[in-house]
mmCIF file of C-alpha atoms in Angstrom:
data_model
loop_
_atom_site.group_PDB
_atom_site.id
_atom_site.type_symbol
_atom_site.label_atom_id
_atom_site.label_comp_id
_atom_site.label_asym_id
_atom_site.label_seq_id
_atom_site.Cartn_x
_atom_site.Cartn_y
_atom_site.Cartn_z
ATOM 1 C CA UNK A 438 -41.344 -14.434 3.566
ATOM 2 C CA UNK A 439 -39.109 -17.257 4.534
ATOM 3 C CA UNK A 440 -35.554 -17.033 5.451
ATOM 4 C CA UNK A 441 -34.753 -18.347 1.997
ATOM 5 C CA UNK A 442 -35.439 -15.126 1.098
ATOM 6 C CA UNK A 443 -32.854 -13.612 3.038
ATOM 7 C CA UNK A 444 -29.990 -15.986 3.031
ATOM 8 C CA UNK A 445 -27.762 -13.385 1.449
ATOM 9 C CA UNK A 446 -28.185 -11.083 3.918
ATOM 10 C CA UNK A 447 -27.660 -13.783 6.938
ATOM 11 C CA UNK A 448 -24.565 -14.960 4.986
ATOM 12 C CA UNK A 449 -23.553 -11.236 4.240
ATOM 13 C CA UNK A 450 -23.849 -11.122 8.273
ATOM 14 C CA UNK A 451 -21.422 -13.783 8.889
ATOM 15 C CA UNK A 452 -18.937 -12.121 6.462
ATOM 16 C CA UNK A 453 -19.264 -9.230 8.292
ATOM 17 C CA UNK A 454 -18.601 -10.598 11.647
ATOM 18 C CA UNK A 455 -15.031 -11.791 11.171
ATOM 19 C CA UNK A 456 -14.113 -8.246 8.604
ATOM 20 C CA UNK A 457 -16.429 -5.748 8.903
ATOM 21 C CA UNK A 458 -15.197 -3.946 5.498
ATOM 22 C CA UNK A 459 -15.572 -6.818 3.634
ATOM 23 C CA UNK A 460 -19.511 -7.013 2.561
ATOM 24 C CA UNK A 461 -19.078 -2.922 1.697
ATOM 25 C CA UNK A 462 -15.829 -4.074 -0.530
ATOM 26 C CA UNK A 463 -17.819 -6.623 -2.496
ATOM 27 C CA UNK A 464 -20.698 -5.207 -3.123
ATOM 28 C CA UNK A 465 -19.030 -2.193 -4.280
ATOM 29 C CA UNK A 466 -17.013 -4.005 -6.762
ATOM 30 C CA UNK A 467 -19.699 -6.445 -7.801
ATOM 31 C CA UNK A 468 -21.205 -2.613 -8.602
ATOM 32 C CA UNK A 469 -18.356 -1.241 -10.237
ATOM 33 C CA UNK A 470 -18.511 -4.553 -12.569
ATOM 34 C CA UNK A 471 -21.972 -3.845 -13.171
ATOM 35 C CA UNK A 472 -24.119 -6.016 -11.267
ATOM 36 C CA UNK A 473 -26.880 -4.750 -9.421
ATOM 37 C CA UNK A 474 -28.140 -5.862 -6.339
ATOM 38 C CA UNK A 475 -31.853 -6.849 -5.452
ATOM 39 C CA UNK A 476 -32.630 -4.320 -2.719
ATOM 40 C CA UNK A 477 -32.357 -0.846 -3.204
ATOM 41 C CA UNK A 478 -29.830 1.631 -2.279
ATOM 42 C CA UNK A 479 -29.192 4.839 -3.383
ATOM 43 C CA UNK A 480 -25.513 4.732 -1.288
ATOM 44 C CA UNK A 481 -24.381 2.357 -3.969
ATOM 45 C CA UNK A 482 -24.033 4.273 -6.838
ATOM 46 C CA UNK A 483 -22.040 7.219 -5.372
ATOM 47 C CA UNK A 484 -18.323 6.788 -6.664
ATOM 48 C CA UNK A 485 -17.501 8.011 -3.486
ATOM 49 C CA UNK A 486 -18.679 5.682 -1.699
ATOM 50 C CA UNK A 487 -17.597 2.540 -4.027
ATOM 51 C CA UNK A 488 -14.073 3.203 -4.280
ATOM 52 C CA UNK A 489 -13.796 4.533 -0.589
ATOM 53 C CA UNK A 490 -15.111 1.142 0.578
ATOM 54 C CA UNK A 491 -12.965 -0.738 -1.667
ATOM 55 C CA UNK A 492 -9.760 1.185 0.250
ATOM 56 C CA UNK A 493 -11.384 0.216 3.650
ATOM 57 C CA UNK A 494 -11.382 -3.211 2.648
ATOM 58 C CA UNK A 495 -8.164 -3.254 1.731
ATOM 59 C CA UNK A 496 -6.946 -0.995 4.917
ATOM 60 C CA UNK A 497 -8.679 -3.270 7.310
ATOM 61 C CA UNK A 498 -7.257 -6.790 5.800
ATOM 62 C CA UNK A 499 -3.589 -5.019 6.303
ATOM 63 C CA UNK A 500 -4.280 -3.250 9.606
ATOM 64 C CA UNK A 501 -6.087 -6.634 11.130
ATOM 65 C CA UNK A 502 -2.556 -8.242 10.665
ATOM 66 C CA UNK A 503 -0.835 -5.654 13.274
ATOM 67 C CA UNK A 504 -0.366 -6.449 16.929
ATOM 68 C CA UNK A 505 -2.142 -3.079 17.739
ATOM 69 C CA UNK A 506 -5.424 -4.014 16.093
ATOM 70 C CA UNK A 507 -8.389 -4.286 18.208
ATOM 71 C CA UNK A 508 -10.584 -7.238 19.093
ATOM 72 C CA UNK A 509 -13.423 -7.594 16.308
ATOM 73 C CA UNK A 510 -16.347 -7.117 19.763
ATOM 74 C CA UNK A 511 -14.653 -3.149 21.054
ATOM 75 C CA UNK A 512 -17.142 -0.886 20.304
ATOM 76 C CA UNK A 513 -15.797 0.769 17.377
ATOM 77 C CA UNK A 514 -15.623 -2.709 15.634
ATOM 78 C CA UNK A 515 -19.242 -3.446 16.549
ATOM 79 C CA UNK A 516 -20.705 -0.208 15.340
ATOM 80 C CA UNK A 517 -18.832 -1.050 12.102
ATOM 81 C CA UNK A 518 -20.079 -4.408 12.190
ATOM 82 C CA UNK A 519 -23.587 -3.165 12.520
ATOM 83 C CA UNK A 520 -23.465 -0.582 9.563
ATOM 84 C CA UNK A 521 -21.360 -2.578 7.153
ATOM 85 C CA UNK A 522 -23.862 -5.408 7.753
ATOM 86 C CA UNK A 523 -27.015 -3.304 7.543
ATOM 87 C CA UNK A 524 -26.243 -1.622 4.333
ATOM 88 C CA UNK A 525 -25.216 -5.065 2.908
ATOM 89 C CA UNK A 526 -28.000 -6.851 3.841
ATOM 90 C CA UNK A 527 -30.722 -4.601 3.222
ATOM 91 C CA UNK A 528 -28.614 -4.494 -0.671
ATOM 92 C CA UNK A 529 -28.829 -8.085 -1.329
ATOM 93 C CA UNK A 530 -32.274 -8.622 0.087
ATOM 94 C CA UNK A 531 -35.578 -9.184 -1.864
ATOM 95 C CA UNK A 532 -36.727 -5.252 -3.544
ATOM 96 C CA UNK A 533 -39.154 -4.286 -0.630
ATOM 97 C CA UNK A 534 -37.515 -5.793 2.263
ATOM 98 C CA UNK A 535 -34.536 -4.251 2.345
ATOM 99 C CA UNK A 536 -35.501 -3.609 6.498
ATOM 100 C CA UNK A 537 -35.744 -7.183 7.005
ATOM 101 C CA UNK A 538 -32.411 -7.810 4.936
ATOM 102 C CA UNK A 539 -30.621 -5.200 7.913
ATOM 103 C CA UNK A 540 -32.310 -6.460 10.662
ATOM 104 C CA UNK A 541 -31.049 -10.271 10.173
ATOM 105 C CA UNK A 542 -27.784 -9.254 8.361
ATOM 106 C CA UNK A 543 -27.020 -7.260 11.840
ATOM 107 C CA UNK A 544 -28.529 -10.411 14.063
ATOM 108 C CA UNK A 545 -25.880 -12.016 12.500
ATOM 109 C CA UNK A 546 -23.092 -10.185 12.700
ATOM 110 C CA UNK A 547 -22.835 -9.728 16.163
ATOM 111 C CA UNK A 548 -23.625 -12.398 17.777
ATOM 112 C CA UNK A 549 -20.875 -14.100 15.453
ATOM 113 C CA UNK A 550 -18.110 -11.653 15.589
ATOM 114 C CA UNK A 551 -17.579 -13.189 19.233
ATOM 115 C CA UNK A 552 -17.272 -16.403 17.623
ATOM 116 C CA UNK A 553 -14.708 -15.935 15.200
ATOM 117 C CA UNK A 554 -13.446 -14.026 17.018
ATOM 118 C CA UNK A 555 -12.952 -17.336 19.524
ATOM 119 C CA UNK A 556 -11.791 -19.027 16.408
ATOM 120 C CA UNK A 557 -8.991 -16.275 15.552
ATOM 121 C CA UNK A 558 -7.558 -16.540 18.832
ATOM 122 C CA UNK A 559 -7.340 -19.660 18.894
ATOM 123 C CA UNK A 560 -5.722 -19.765 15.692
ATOM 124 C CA UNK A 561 -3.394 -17.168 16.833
ATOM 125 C CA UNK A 562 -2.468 -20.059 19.634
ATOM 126 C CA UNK A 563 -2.131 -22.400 17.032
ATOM 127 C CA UNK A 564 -0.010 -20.719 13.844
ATOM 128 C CA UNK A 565 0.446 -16.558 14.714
ATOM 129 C CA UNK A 566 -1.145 -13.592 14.254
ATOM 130 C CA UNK A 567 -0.146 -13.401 10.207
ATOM 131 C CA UNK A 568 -1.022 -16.661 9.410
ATOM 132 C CA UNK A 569 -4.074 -16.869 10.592
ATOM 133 C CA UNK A 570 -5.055 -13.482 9.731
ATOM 134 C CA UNK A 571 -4.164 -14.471 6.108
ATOM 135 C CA UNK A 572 -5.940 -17.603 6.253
ATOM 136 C CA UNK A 573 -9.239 -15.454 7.814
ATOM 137 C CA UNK A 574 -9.003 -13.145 4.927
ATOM 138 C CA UNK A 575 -8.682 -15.869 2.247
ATOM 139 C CA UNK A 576 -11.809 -17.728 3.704
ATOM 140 C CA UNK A 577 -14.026 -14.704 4.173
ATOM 141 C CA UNK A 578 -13.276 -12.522 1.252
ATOM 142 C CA UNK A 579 -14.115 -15.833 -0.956
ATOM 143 C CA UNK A 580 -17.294 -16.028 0.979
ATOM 144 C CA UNK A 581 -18.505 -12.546 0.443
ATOM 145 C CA UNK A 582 -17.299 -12.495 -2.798
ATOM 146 C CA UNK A 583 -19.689 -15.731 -3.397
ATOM 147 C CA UNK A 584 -22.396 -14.468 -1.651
ATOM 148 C CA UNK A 585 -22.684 -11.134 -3.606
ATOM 149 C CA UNK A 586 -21.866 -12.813 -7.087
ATOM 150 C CA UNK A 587 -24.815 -15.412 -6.425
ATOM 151 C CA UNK A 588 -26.934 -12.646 -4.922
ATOM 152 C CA UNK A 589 -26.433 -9.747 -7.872
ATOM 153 C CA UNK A 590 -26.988 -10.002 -11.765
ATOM 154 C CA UNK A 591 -25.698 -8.067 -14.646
ATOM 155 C CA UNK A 592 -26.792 -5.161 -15.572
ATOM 156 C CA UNK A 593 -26.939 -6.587 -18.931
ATOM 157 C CA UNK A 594 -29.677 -8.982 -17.941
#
């Protein structure tokens, strides 16, 4: 196994790090468009659980706009950062290592949601809270939606 292998799920990571809603979001409406991804997971095929992580990535790209929302590193954001990117990168790795596809999707994640979350501030210095907020989401929801388009097929296939 080489870390070609798991790109996705070390790229899923990153995406995770900076919104932690965002790899859940994606891969549950690459699902809903019916693509399936290479690891398996029953979690993704409960309705439930698509369209309620579709809301949560749309709750947390309006509530990370708000003065009152919490650094990405409290402990609530980390724990979300560690599931979101588990479950996504155990989906998008390899059939069989879905462990492996966690373990460096979470490696990721949190070691980099203290660096963007240096870059936010900074961009908070720079242009606001909105702005850069907006310009976060735009850059990171095309990312994960990249890396789960390139990492899924069609169920037609």
């Amino acid at each position: 196994m080489t870390i070609r292998t798991l790109l996705s799920s070390v790229l899923i990571g990153i995406v995770a790090s900076a919104r932690s809603m965002t790899p859940m979001a994606t891969i549950a409406a690459a699902r809903l468009a019916g693509r399936r991804t290479p690891g398996e997971l029953f979690l993704l095929d409960r309705p439930i659980f698509k369209f309620g992580a579709l809301a949560m990535g749309a709750g947390e790209l309006y509530g990370d706009k708000m003065k009152t929302a919490p650094d990405r590193t409290v402990a609530l954001g980390l724990i979300a950062r560690v599931a979101s990117a588990g479950i996504a990168g155990a989906a998008l790795a390899p059939k069989g290592r879905e462990g492996a596809g966690a373990a460096v999707a979470v490696a990721t994640a949190v070691p980099m949601a203290y660096l963007t979350l240096a870059g936010r501030k900074e961009g908070i210095a720079r242009i606001g809270q909105t702005r850069s907020g907006l310009i976060e989401d735009a850059l990171i929801v095309a990312a994960g939606i990249a890396i789960v388009a390139l990492a899924t097929r069609s169920n037609q296939q």
